[in-house]
Amino acid sequence: MANFISHPSSKLKNLQQMNEKTIFKNFVLFSDEETFVAFHIPTSKIFRLNKMSFNIISCLKEGKDNEYVRNLFNISQHDIQHLIYKLENLIVNFNRSKSINCPSSIDRITIHVANDCNLACSYCYGKGGTYNRERKLMTKKTAKDLVKFIKNTFQKIDSIVFFGGEPLMNYKVIQTFCEEFRKDSNRFSETEFGIITNGTFLNSEIIQLINNHINTVVVSIDGPKEVNDLLRKHKNGIGSFNKIDRFIKSIKSETNTLVKYEATYTKTHQEFGCSKNDIRMFLHNKYNIVGSIVDEMMLDSYEERSPDVNTFSVSELIFDEENMKHIDYNTLEHIYSIAKGYKREMCKIGTKMIAVTTEGEFVPCHILLNVENFSLGSIYSKNIFNDKDYFMDKFPFLSTILKNSEPCTSCWAKNLCGGCALSWYYDFKTNRFLNEPHSKLCASSKEYFKGVILNLATIQGNKEKYNSFVNFMRKETKIELC
């Protein structure tokens, strides 16, 4: 971010005529009572302005001619050109961090080791863990075949996540997979293993498996016992909280594995008077863990969703370190990407992120296991990795989520939105992908981004508050801000 222009009247040598129409179309302006900001869309660069500079740019963006602007603000043509020069010069000298593209790399593989579950959660989108498929567990043979396929296909994998159903119903196959994968495989030494579990299975072998092989365990828990046990029940109707409580405490005390939570926010929470912040504060205070909160998949309408990024006052988020302790990593990552000017993307389901069924079949996302006709092949046959063009033609949504068409291409926030492609593009009523993102989610997210931009610009002018913010981000997320 740049502290920009106290007054646009400095003398410039060799001043060249700038094309203000070209430069200003790439800016969007935001202001509140005290802060004035020009946000550069292509680079996500935030420029703090004084009020006069803000008003000049506003007029020029509206198409007012230079003579009108000079008379209105009692300035010269030299002043206008100086303002344009400063903006253009700052943009040219800004280098966006570039990601490395490895054609044979993959971000995440989600492996369904169990098409079964011991719970009967009220909101389960996975049909009791089966996803409308045969109730079964992955065999050791399939696990070994999958390891062989992965090693023959990819050069780099960021993470492999074991999922279900309930994956710890099949923890011995997870053990087999991990041992086979690590065998003679220095190439994947940095690949991390994770498990997403309901936290109700625990024995000495599971603890040993987690301690030896698993980097992160994500435990599904929906808040305090009273509301969790209304939602996450055993098939006999008994709540799961006591077992989850024991699981979290055991993994934290007996292993070196990072424990996180994932909570599902539902109408039951709303009726119970339990907010998303209540869930965060409870889990942080009780277990000292962070995580994420997602909305129930099958709400009556998409408009009922309340994206997590919009659940906080942005000023509280950034200024109050105590409150920030209760913010999930995904929200912090949103703020971080704006502060650093990073381009965010939708999760590249089906290509850079893929799910594998118990039989070794590929599907775009683990949530889509129960939807017919989304198969992307198998480890035993033609698939998205050995015949990419065929599957890209068959499923146009694989290109749609790249944000390379309207309304995304002309949107000022196109480099800021990202994350779950299903949340943005999928219609759960019709079980199909849309050709453009959900409009109400776009609108609410842009309001959120605007708030973040204004507050980042504000705290940049307060050294103490900005340093506090930077130190928190460094400590809690291992993220460095310059």
XYZ file of C-alpha atoms in Angstrom:
482
model
C 0.000 0.000 0.000
C 1.183 3.544 -0.672
C 0.565 6.711 1.305
C -0.394 8.803 -1.666
C -0.249 12.515 -2.569
C -0.522 15.244 0.033
C -1.140 17.767 -2.764
C -0.714 17.187 -6.522
C 1.434 20.228 -7.352
C 5.110 19.103 -7.567
C 7.173 20.035 -10.622
C 8.111 17.157 -12.929
C 10.914 16.998 -15.442
C 10.254 15.528 -18.877
C 6.562 15.146 -18.090
C 4.841 13.090 -20.755
C 1.179 13.355 -21.693
C -0.729 10.544 -20.005
C -3.939 8.941 -21.182
C -6.169 9.414 -18.162
C -9.047 7.437 -19.672
C -6.826 4.379 -19.907
C -5.391 4.613 -16.414
C -8.544 5.617 -14.534
C -10.715 2.830 -15.925
C -8.525 0.406 -13.966
C -9.339 2.105 -10.653
C -12.341 1.900 -8.363
C -12.753 4.544 -5.650
C -13.901 3.993 -2.061
C -14.355 6.414 0.786
C -15.847 6.838 4.213
C -15.868 9.960 6.351
C -12.111 10.017 6.900
C -10.429 7.624 4.443
C -10.147 7.987 0.670
C -8.823 5.136 -1.453
C -8.101 4.343 -5.091
C -8.003 0.593 -5.648
C -6.106 -0.574 -8.733
C -8.007 -3.558 -10.140
C -5.256 -5.351 -12.134
C -2.734 -5.370 -9.264
C -5.028 -5.080 -6.180
C -2.845 -2.159 -5.124
C -4.351 0.163 -2.507
C -3.541 3.900 -2.737
C -4.435 6.242 0.100
C -5.559 9.643 -1.171
C -6.306 12.996 0.336
C -9.810 14.313 -0.233
C -8.826 16.691 -3.030
C -7.013 14.003 -5.047
C -9.970 11.669 -4.522
C -12.432 14.239 -5.856
C -10.240 15.055 -8.860
C -9.979 11.388 -9.831
C -13.741 10.950 -9.284
C -14.456 13.700 -11.786
C -11.999 12.351 -14.332
C -13.453 8.832 -13.982
C -16.922 10.251 -14.596
C -15.678 11.626 -17.920
C -15.493 15.301 -16.978
C -13.113 17.137 -19.297
C -9.888 18.663 -18.041
C -11.092 22.247 -18.347
C -14.070 21.489 -16.078
C -11.785 19.830 -13.505
C -9.233 22.683 -13.624
C -11.918 25.302 -13.010
C -13.709 23.292 -10.318
C -10.591 22.728 -8.228
C -8.594 25.800 -9.290
C -5.670 23.706 -10.487
C -3.538 23.601 -13.626
C -3.198 21.022 -16.387
C 0.247 20.359 -14.931
C -1.396 19.325 -11.636
C -3.714 16.871 -13.402
C -0.831 15.359 -15.356
C 1.200 15.115 -12.165
C -1.580 13.137 -10.486
C -1.833 10.746 -13.424
C 1.949 10.395 -13.553
C 2.151 9.522 -9.858
C -0.520 6.847 -10.156
C 1.027 5.301 -13.239
C 4.536 5.389 -11.798
C 3.468 3.669 -8.581
C 1.658 0.947 -10.524
C 4.602 0.310 -12.862
C 6.944 -0.079 -9.886
C 4.663 -2.588 -8.168
C 5.463 -6.245 -8.738
C 2.711 -8.729 -8.009
C 3.932 -11.984 -6.475
C 3.723 -14.691 -9.096
C 2.815 -18.275 -8.434
C 4.856 -21.077 -9.929
C 2.935 -23.221 -12.366
C 4.007 -26.848 -12.421
C 2.038 -28.756 -15.099
C 2.341 -32.075 -13.259
C 1.550 -30.686 -9.824
C -1.659 -30.931 -7.840
C -2.798 -28.943 -4.852
C -4.893 -31.499 -3.016
C -6.138 -35.056 -3.376
C -9.084 -36.016 -1.161
C -9.260 -39.774 -0.696
C -12.526 -41.359 0.423
C -11.284 -44.332 2.381
C -14.734 -45.005 3.844
C -18.156 -44.852 2.225
C -19.698 -45.295 5.644
C -20.217 -43.365 8.870
C -21.212 -44.127 12.440
C -23.096 -40.849 12.923
C -26.428 -39.611 11.613
C -25.914 -35.846 11.446
C -29.118 -33.964 10.755
C -27.679 -31.891 7.878
C -25.468 -34.546 6.252
C -25.054 -33.920 2.523
C -23.271 -37.269 2.166
C -26.362 -39.410 2.773
C -25.024 -40.959 5.954
C -21.512 -41.166 4.545
C -22.449 -43.321 1.546
C -23.145 -40.547 -0.995
C -25.861 -42.805 -2.401
C -23.187 -45.362 -3.258
C -22.496 -48.820 -1.929
C -21.585 -48.792 1.759
C -17.976 -49.985 1.729
C -14.394 -49.291 2.754
C -11.399 -48.828 0.473
C -9.285 -51.974 0.276
C -5.549 -52.139 0.852
C -5.112 -53.171 -2.788
C -6.899 -50.045 -4.055
C -4.856 -47.906 -1.683
C -1.604 -49.380 -3.034
C -2.804 -48.997 -6.639
C -3.663 -45.368 -5.941
C -0.184 -44.727 -4.515
C 1.332 -46.219 -7.660
C -0.884 -44.047 -9.894
C 0.027 -40.888 -7.962
C 3.757 -41.568 -8.156
C 3.559 -42.273 -11.882
C 1.432 -39.212 -12.650
C 2.524 -36.264 -10.504
C 5.772 -34.519 -9.726
C 4.444 -32.450 -6.839
C 1.510 -32.725 -4.422
C 0.812 -30.212 -1.697
C -1.541 -32.298 0.422
C -3.425 -35.565 0.627
C -6.536 -35.624 2.812
C -8.297 -38.753 4.066
C -12.054 -38.364 4.109
C -15.294 -40.282 4.357
C -17.930 -40.980 5.545
C -15.789 -41.373 8.580
C -12.186 -42.117 7.525
C -11.064 -43.514 10.899
C -13.466 -46.414 10.395
C -10.734 -47.525 7.967
C -7.616 -46.287 9.739
C -5.591 -49.402 8.867
C -5.897 -48.611 5.143
C -4.823 -45.031 5.889
C -1.784 -46.543 7.599
C -1.072 -48.687 4.540
C -1.405 -45.739 2.172
C 0.924 -43.524 4.225
C 3.607 -46.223 4.519
C 3.472 -47.044 0.798
C 3.503 -43.383 -0.192
C 6.554 -42.538 1.907
C 8.450 -45.582 0.705
C 11.264 -44.614 -1.735
C 9.662 -41.246 -2.342
C 11.929 -38.293 -1.603
C 10.111 -36.461 -4.391
C 7.035 -36.117 -2.164
C 8.833 -35.463 1.097
C 7.011 -32.134 1.478
C 3.546 -33.564 0.811
C 1.398 -33.236 3.906
C -1.250 -35.689 5.119
C -4.515 -34.617 6.705
C -7.623 -36.290 8.090
C -11.116 -34.828 8.338
C -12.907 -36.782 11.052
C -15.963 -36.674 13.283
C -13.668 -37.354 16.236
C -15.585 -40.301 17.680
C -13.038 -43.073 17.019
C -9.994 -43.271 19.262
C -7.566 -46.008 20.274
C -3.817 -46.404 20.693
C -3.306 -47.409 17.031
C -5.139 -44.325 15.793
C -3.065 -42.092 18.056
C 0.116 -43.751 16.760
C -1.027 -43.355 13.121
C -1.754 -39.671 13.629
C 1.484 -39.005 15.469
C 3.632 -40.814 12.882
C 2.029 -39.718 9.622
C -0.620 -36.990 9.891
C 0.252 -33.291 9.779
C -3.232 -31.919 10.408
C -6.427 -33.341 11.884
C -9.623 -31.408 11.202
C -12.369 -32.338 13.641
C -16.034 -31.755 12.846
C -17.650 -30.094 15.837
C -20.537 -27.643 15.757
C -19.975 -25.675 18.938
C -21.051 -26.178 22.566
C -22.445 -29.535 23.653
C -26.041 -28.317 23.740
C -26.156 -27.391 20.050
C -23.580 -29.904 18.762
C -25.592 -32.814 20.159
C -28.755 -31.584 18.480
C -26.982 -31.887 15.125
C -24.240 -34.496 15.381
C -25.801 -37.645 16.820
C -25.044 -41.326 16.801
C -27.582 -43.499 15.051
C -29.128 -44.334 18.428
C -29.781 -40.634 19.030
C -26.984 -40.064 21.545
C -24.938 -36.914 20.980
C -21.296 -37.050 19.953
C -19.833 -34.148 21.958
C -18.282 -36.144 24.815
C -16.352 -38.396 22.425
C -15.215 -35.432 20.320
C -14.066 -33.639 23.453
C -11.956 -36.650 24.477
C -10.572 -37.002 20.928
C -9.426 -33.382 20.648
C -7.814 -33.376 24.070
C -6.050 -36.706 23.403
C -4.646 -35.713 20.011
C -3.448 -32.363 21.365
C -1.772 -33.936 24.398
C -0.393 -37.167 22.906
C 0.757 -36.135 19.425
C 2.542 -33.282 17.670
C -0.222 -33.019 15.072
C -2.000 -29.739 14.434
C -5.684 -29.912 15.379
C -8.247 -27.662 13.700
C -12.030 -27.604 13.651
C -14.665 -27.386 10.955
C -18.119 -26.394 12.107
C -21.289 -26.375 10.032
C -23.555 -23.403 10.675
C -27.247 -24.256 10.410
C -30.750 -22.988 11.065
C -30.577 -24.868 14.359
C -27.760 -22.582 15.462
C -29.853 -19.552 14.562
C -32.863 -20.905 16.454
C -30.620 -21.740 19.393
C -29.267 -18.179 19.442
C -25.737 -19.357 18.651
C -23.796 -17.132 16.237
C -20.704 -18.015 14.247
C -18.682 -15.875 16.604
C -20.108 -17.819 19.572
C -18.803 -21.031 17.986
C -15.362 -19.542 17.382
C -15.030 -18.176 20.877
C -16.181 -21.441 22.468
C -13.744 -23.611 20.511
C -10.861 -21.201 20.969
C -11.419 -20.846 24.711
C -12.024 -24.538 25.367
C -9.389 -26.133 23.116
C -7.213 -23.253 21.852
C -7.755 -24.322 18.250
C -8.665 -22.442 15.084
C -10.651 -23.604 12.094
C -13.429 -22.691 9.715
C -17.187 -22.452 9.760
C -19.157 -23.394 6.683
C -22.828 -22.934 5.938
C -25.186 -25.866 5.756
C -25.166 -27.176 2.182
C -28.842 -27.783 1.719
C -30.466 -24.531 2.842
C -33.839 -23.774 1.285
C -32.310 -21.113 -0.931
C -28.849 -19.879 -1.702
C -29.771 -16.406 -0.457
C -30.056 -17.783 3.089
C -26.332 -18.417 3.200
C -24.192 -16.008 5.173
C -20.626 -16.223 3.803
C -18.150 -16.240 6.656
C -16.293 -13.249 5.303
C -19.333 -11.082 6.002
C -19.972 -12.021 9.626
C -17.647 -9.484 11.250
C -17.258 -5.755 11.402
C -14.107 -5.280 9.362
C -12.868 -2.507 11.654
C -13.118 -4.874 14.628
C -11.432 -7.592 12.612
C -8.336 -5.513 11.936
C -8.099 -3.253 14.966
C -8.949 -5.633 17.806
C -6.309 -8.326 18.199
C -8.319 -10.101 20.888
C -11.279 -10.426 18.523
C -8.999 -11.573 15.688
C -7.988 -14.607 17.734
C -11.430 -16.025 17.064
C -11.315 -15.521 13.297
C -10.867 -18.588 11.146
C -7.869 -18.902 8.869
C -9.899 -18.586 5.665
C -11.112 -15.110 6.640
C -7.615 -14.024 7.627
C -6.387 -15.308 4.275
C -8.938 -13.071 2.536
C -7.589 -10.036 4.354
C -3.994 -11.082 3.784
C -4.457 -11.530 0.043
C -5.868 -8.013 -0.251
C -3.110 -6.510 1.909
C -0.413 -8.182 -0.186
C -2.103 -7.744 -3.559
C -2.257 -11.473 -4.239
C -4.614 -12.767 -6.884
C -7.099 -15.234 -5.426
C -8.603 -18.041 -7.462
C -11.452 -20.498 -7.213
C -10.380 -23.942 -6.121
C -9.559 -25.722 -9.357
C -11.764 -28.731 -8.782
C -11.239 -31.566 -11.190
C -7.727 -30.492 -12.136
C -5.587 -29.103 -9.294
C -7.970 -30.441 -6.647
C -9.545 -33.855 -7.046
C -11.395 -36.457 -5.013
C -10.988 -40.232 -5.259
C -13.709 -42.718 -4.348
C -13.192 -45.972 -2.457
C -12.980 -47.725 -5.848
C -10.344 -45.374 -7.318
C -12.746 -43.253 -9.403
C -12.041 -39.528 -9.809
C -14.705 -36.873 -9.136
C -14.238 -33.079 -9.209
C -14.958 -32.524 -5.517
C -15.669 -34.741 -2.513
C -19.050 -33.024 -2.088
C -20.149 -34.253 -5.523
C -19.836 -37.968 -4.841
C -23.598 -38.309 -4.590
C -24.248 -36.558 -7.931
C -24.428 -38.773 -10.996
C -22.514 -38.130 -14.216
C -19.582 -36.224 -12.695
C -17.047 -39.006 -13.114
C -13.612 -37.902 -14.334
C -12.381 -41.416 -14.996
C -10.492 -43.840 -12.800
C -6.976 -44.810 -11.809
C -7.646 -47.982 -13.818
C -8.863 -46.286 -17.039
C -9.056 -43.051 -19.046
C -9.154 -40.061 -16.691
C -8.827 -36.273 -16.439
C -5.049 -36.542 -16.133
C -4.269 -38.800 -19.105
C -7.045 -37.475 -21.398
C -7.627 -33.915 -20.205
C -9.204 -32.491 -23.381
C -11.960 -35.121 -23.424
C -13.101 -34.330 -19.892
C -12.716 -30.542 -20.262
C -15.032 -30.699 -23.289
C -17.467 -32.940 -21.443
C -17.655 -30.664 -18.377
C -17.595 -26.952 -19.399
C -17.780 -25.876 -15.746
C -14.121 -26.847 -15.384
C -13.389 -23.763 -17.513
C -16.199 -21.579 -16.138
C -14.733 -21.494 -12.624
C -11.531 -19.924 -13.992
C -13.409 -16.579 -14.068
C -12.522 -15.962 -17.710
C -15.995 -14.830 -18.845
C -18.595 -12.225 -17.887
C -19.626 -10.997 -15.398
C -16.235 -11.828 -13.847
C -13.962 -10.314 -16.490
C -15.325 -6.773 -16.014
C -15.759 -6.954 -12.216
C -13.460 -4.788 -10.069
C -13.220 -7.593 -7.482
C -12.266 -10.331 -9.943
C -8.812 -10.788 -8.384
C -10.119 -10.807 -4.812
C -12.829 -13.487 -4.827
C -11.949 -17.138 -4.665
C -12.202 -20.292 -2.611
C -14.864 -22.965 -2.936
C -16.065 -23.154 -6.540
C -19.257 -24.878 -5.430
C -20.183 -21.998 -3.129
C -19.849 -19.557 -5.993
C -21.083 -21.527 -8.998
C -23.058 -24.598 -7.943
C -26.859 -24.801 -7.666
C -27.684 -27.425 -5.065
C -31.358 -27.427 -6.026
C -30.737 -28.561 -9.584
C -27.358 -30.273 -9.001
C -25.655 -28.375 -11.781
C -22.972 -25.766 -12.252
C -24.015 -22.273 -13.306
C -22.429 -20.235 -16.080
C -21.876 -17.318 -13.716
C -21.481 -16.943 -9.945
C -24.382 -16.380 -7.546
C -25.209 -12.678 -7.801
C -26.090 -12.106 -4.131
C -22.851 -13.696 -3.004
C -20.988 -11.416 -5.418
C -22.735 -8.337 -4.047
C -22.166 -9.156 -0.373
C -18.546 -10.125 -0.977
C -17.793 -6.866 -2.784
C -19.148 -4.931 0.193
C -16.832 -6.941 2.420
C -13.810 -6.352 0.166
C -14.578 -2.626 0.131
C -14.558 -2.587 3.934
C -11.249 -4.437 4.119
C -9.641 -2.070 1.610
C -10.760 1.037 3.505
C -9.607 -0.313 6.844
C -6.253 -1.487 5.534
C -5.721 2.006 4.147
C -6.698 3.503 7.500
C -4.416 1.396 9.659
C -1.506 1.915 7.303
C -1.575 5.507 8.470
C -1.336 4.386 12.109
C 2.041 2.751 12.645
C 1.154 1.204 16.013
C -2.062 -0.405 14.797
C -0.524 -1.611 11.550
C 2.450 -3.185 13.363
C 0.030 -4.900 15.746
C -1.881 -6.274 12.764
C 1.297 -7.457 11.018
C 2.615 -9.128 14.180
C -0.667 -10.939 14.719
C -0.710 -12.255 11.151
C 2.886 -13.415 11.485
C 2.269 -15.160 14.804
C -1.099 -16.796 14.122
C -0.849 -17.719 10.453
C 2.893 -17.715 9.730
C 2.120 -15.141 7.036
C 4.596 -12.322 6.442
C 3.391 -8.827 5.514
C 5.876 -6.291 4.188
